[in-house]
Amino acid sequence: MKRSAPIPRTAWKRQDQPKGEARPERIPPVVKPLTRPPVYWKPANEPVLALPKTVAHRNRALLDLAEDAPCLIRRPGVCNGDPKTTVSAHANLHEAGKAGARKADDEYSVWACARCHTWLDSSYSATFEEKAEAFKVAHARQRIAWQAIAEDPQRSESDRRAARWALDHLAGN
């Protein structure tokens, strides 16, 4: 008996299925009912209140100041101390403008090395309160650094303008 070459499998159609033969029916997945209403649920008699969205404060020049800057979080056992990895890390605090998928405003950012930034955003080894306290201490250092940049005649005008922008927003101007 002569065997024919095997038919290659493709993602499109089963080649070994004879025409006219019925395929077995797929069993639908089991959908479990919700045990609680979804987040957007509200009673029918309550009106929908549309809250105005706040305008995000963004300043690319301010974030660029973090390049080659020292880490200001300085978390013991976490910080790598390498200024080549420093970026602007935004606060995860509601009072800084953080909400849902919205990032905090740029004036609520601090210079952080890659490891401290990761610790701040996604570490399970610290509580929210510990991270919030570390950010607040680092933000006080950040304000001092921005003040020094704003007053330094050796820095470029765009750097000084960006630092003043952050300080003015923090002061409420």
GROMACS .gro file of C-alpha atoms in nm:
model
  173
    1MET     CA    1   0.000   0.000   0.000
    2LYS     CA    2   0.142   0.332  -0.102
    3ARG     CA    3   0.119   0.619   0.146
    4SER     CA    4   0.071   0.971   0.028
    5ALA     CA    5   0.269   1.260   0.174
    6PRO     CA    6   0.118   1.407   0.490
    7ILE     CA    7  -0.098   1.712   0.436
    8PRO     CA    8   0.057   2.018   0.605
    9ARG     CA    9  -0.149   2.182   0.877
   10THR     CA   10  -0.256   2.542   0.834
   11ALA     CA   11  -0.441   2.784   1.054
   12TRP     CA   12  -0.715   2.824   0.797
   13LYS     CA   13  -0.889   2.495   0.741
   14ARG     CA   14  -0.851   2.137   0.850
   15GLN     CA   15  -0.732   1.944   0.548
   16ASP     CA   16  -0.808   1.600   0.687
   17GLN     CA   17  -1.180   1.673   0.735
   18PRO     CA   18  -1.388   1.513   0.460
   19LYS     CA   19  -1.650   1.735   0.302
   20GLY     CA   20  -2.000   1.698   0.431
   21GLU     CA   21  -1.897   1.558   0.770
   22ALA     CA   22  -2.029   1.770   1.054
   23ARG     CA   23  -1.783   1.915   1.300
   24PRO     CA   24  -1.855   1.875   1.670
   25GLU     CA   25  -2.023   2.179   1.823
   26ARG     CA   26  -1.811   2.402   2.043
   27ILE     CA   27  -1.914   2.424   2.405
   28PRO     CA   28  -1.956   2.789   2.505
   29PRO     CA   29  -1.752   2.906   2.803
   30VAL     CA   30  -1.923   2.924   3.139
   31VAL     CA   31  -2.001   3.283   3.228
   32LYS     CA   32  -2.030   3.342   3.598
   33PRO     CA   33  -2.281   3.603   3.713
   34LEU     CA   34  -2.146   3.917   3.878
   35THR     CA   35  -2.149   3.898   4.253
   36ARG     CA   36  -2.154   4.275   4.280
   37PRO     CA   37  -2.260   4.548   4.038
   38PRO     CA   38  -1.993   4.688   3.808
   39VAL     CA   39  -1.822   5.013   3.901
   40TYR     CA   40  -2.040   5.223   3.671
   41TRP     CA   41  -2.365   5.091   3.819
   42LYS     CA   42  -2.594   5.337   3.995
   43PRO     CA   43  -2.956   5.324   4.109
   44ALA     CA   44  -3.202   5.428   3.840
   45ASN     CA   45  -3.342   5.719   4.042
   46GLU     CA   46  -3.004   5.897   4.087
   47PRO     CA   47  -2.905   6.159   3.828
   48VAL     CA   48  -2.577   6.125   3.641
   49LEU     CA   49  -2.342   6.404   3.738
   50ALA     CA   50  -2.076   6.487   3.483
   51LEU     CA   51  -1.766   6.609   3.660
   52PRO     CA   52  -1.547   6.846   3.462
   53LYS     CA   53  -1.211   6.702   3.366
   54THR     CA   54  -0.909   6.888   3.488
   55VAL     CA   55  -0.650   7.002   3.238
   56ALA     CA   56  -0.324   6.815   3.285
   57HIS     CA   57  -0.017   7.030   3.353
   58ARG     CA   58   0.252   6.908   3.114
   59ASN     CA   59   0.599   7.053   3.054
   60ARG     CA   60   0.844   6.847   2.848
   61ALA     CA   61   1.137   7.078   2.934
   62LEU     CA   62   1.077   7.014   3.305
   63LEU     CA   63   1.088   6.638   3.256
   64ASP     CA   64   1.406   6.670   3.046
   65LEU     CA   65   1.585   6.829   3.344
   66ALA     CA   66   1.605   6.481   3.497
   67GLU     CA   67   1.865   6.368   3.243
   68ASP     CA   68   2.193   6.290   3.426
   69ALA     CA   69   2.053   6.433   3.751
   70PRO     CA   70   2.099   6.262   4.089
   71CYS     CA   71   1.824   6.041   4.229
   72LEU     CA   72   1.620   6.227   4.490
   73ILE     CA   73   1.426   5.932   4.632
   74ARG     CA   74   1.744   5.759   4.755
   75ARG     CA   75   1.565   5.454   4.897
   76PRO     CA   76   1.816   5.249   5.103
   77GLY     CA   77   1.873   4.904   4.955
   78VAL     CA   78   1.695   5.003   4.634
   79CYS     CA   79   1.869   5.309   4.486
   80ASN     CA   80   2.136   5.232   4.227
   81GLY     CA   81   2.283   5.586   4.247
   82ASP     CA   82   2.342   5.593   3.870
   83PRO     CA   83   2.251   5.933   3.720
   84LYS     CA   84   2.248   5.776   3.371
   85THR     CA   85   1.923   5.598   3.464
   86THR     CA   86   1.750   5.901   3.619
   87VAL     CA   87   1.404   5.996   3.491
   88SER     CA   88   1.114   6.203   3.622
   89ALA     CA   89   0.889   5.989   3.843
   90HIS     CA   90   0.536   6.120   3.892
   91ALA     CA   91   0.344   6.103   4.218
   92ASN     CA   92   0.081   5.836   4.274
   93LEU     CA   93  -0.120   6.068   4.499
   94HIS     CA   94  -0.471   6.198   4.434
   95GLU     CA   95  -0.377   6.548   4.552
   96ALA     CA   96  -0.111   6.560   4.277
   97GLY     CA   97  -0.373   6.511   4.006
   98LYS     CA   98  -0.341   6.132   3.980
   99ALA     CA   99  -0.674   5.967   3.900
  100GLY     CA  100  -0.743   5.637   3.729
  101ALA     CA  101  -0.542   5.628   3.409
  102ARG     CA  102  -0.446   5.995   3.443
  103LYS     CA  103  -0.086   6.065   3.536
  104ALA     CA  104  -0.011   6.325   3.802
  105ASP     CA  105   0.079   6.675   3.688
  106ASP     CA  106   0.443   6.734   3.590
  107GLU     CA  107   0.508   6.968   3.883
  108TYR     CA  108   0.451   6.664   4.108
  109SER     CA  109   0.747   6.471   3.972
  110VAL     CA  110   1.088   6.395   4.121
  111TRP     CA  111   1.417   6.279   3.977
  112ALA     CA  112   1.446   5.905   4.040
  113CYS     CA  113   1.690   5.638   3.929
  114ALA     CA  114   1.539   5.342   3.745
  115ARG     CA  115   1.528   5.120   4.054
  116CYS     CA  116   1.371   5.383   4.282
  117HIS     CA  117   1.116   5.466   4.010
  118THR     CA  118   1.020   5.098   3.985
  119TRP     CA  119   1.000   5.072   4.363
  120LEU     CA  120   0.775   5.379   4.376
  121ASP     CA  121   0.539   5.259   4.103
  122SER     CA  122   0.520   4.883   4.139
  123SER     CA  123   0.684   4.753   4.454
  124TYR     CA  124   0.490   4.520   4.678
  125SER     CA  125   0.761   4.537   4.945
  126ALA     CA  126   0.636   4.873   5.073
  127THR     CA  127   0.298   5.008   5.175
  128PHE     CA  128   0.127   5.295   4.999
  129GLU     CA  129   0.198   5.515   5.303
  130GLU     CA  130   0.572   5.437   5.291
  131LYS     CA  131   0.588   5.521   4.924
  132ALA     CA  132   0.384   5.840   4.972
  133GLU     CA  133   0.616   5.954   5.252
  134ALA     CA  134   0.926   5.877   5.042
  135PHE     CA  135   0.779   6.075   4.753
  136LYS     CA  136   0.697   6.374   4.975
  137VAL     CA  137   1.053   6.386   5.112
  138ALA     CA  138   1.194   6.356   4.759
  139HIS     CA  139   0.957   6.627   4.635
  140ALA     CA  140   1.087   6.866   4.901
  141ARG     CA  141   1.439   6.797   4.765
  142GLN     CA  142   1.304   6.847   4.413
  143ARG     CA  143   1.169   7.192   4.497
  144ILE     CA  144   1.511   7.293   4.629
  145ALA     CA  145   1.673   7.164   4.308
  146TRP     CA  146   1.425   7.354   4.090
  147GLN     CA  147   1.482   7.670   4.293
  148ALA     CA  148   1.859   7.636   4.236
  149ILE     CA  149   1.805   7.587   3.861
  150ALA     CA  150   1.569   7.885   3.840
  151GLU     CA  151   1.830   8.111   4.003
  152ASP     CA  152   2.138   7.977   3.821
  153PRO     CA  153   2.255   8.215   3.544
  154GLN     CA  154   2.479   7.938   3.408
  155ARG     CA  155   2.177   7.724   3.312
  156SER     CA  156   1.995   7.775   2.983
  157GLU     CA  157   1.693   8.000   2.971
  158SER     CA  158   1.465   7.706   2.885
  159ASP     CA  159   1.587   7.516   3.195
  160ARG     CA  160   1.529   7.817   3.418
  161ARG     CA  161   1.188   7.879   3.262
  162ALA     CA  162   1.085   7.514   3.317
  163ALA     CA  163   1.195   7.524   3.683
  164ARG     CA  164   1.005   7.850   3.739
  165TRP     CA  165   0.699   7.699   3.570
  166ALA     CA  166   0.697   7.411   3.820
  167LEU     CA  167   0.754   7.638   4.120
  168ASP     CA  168   0.480   7.876   4.005
  169HIS     CA  169   0.230   7.589   3.961
  170LEU     CA  170   0.316   7.454   4.304
  171ALA     CA  171   0.265   7.800   4.453
  172GLY     CA  172  -0.079   7.819   4.286
  173ASN     CA  173  -0.002   8.093   4.033
   0.00000   0.00000   0.00000
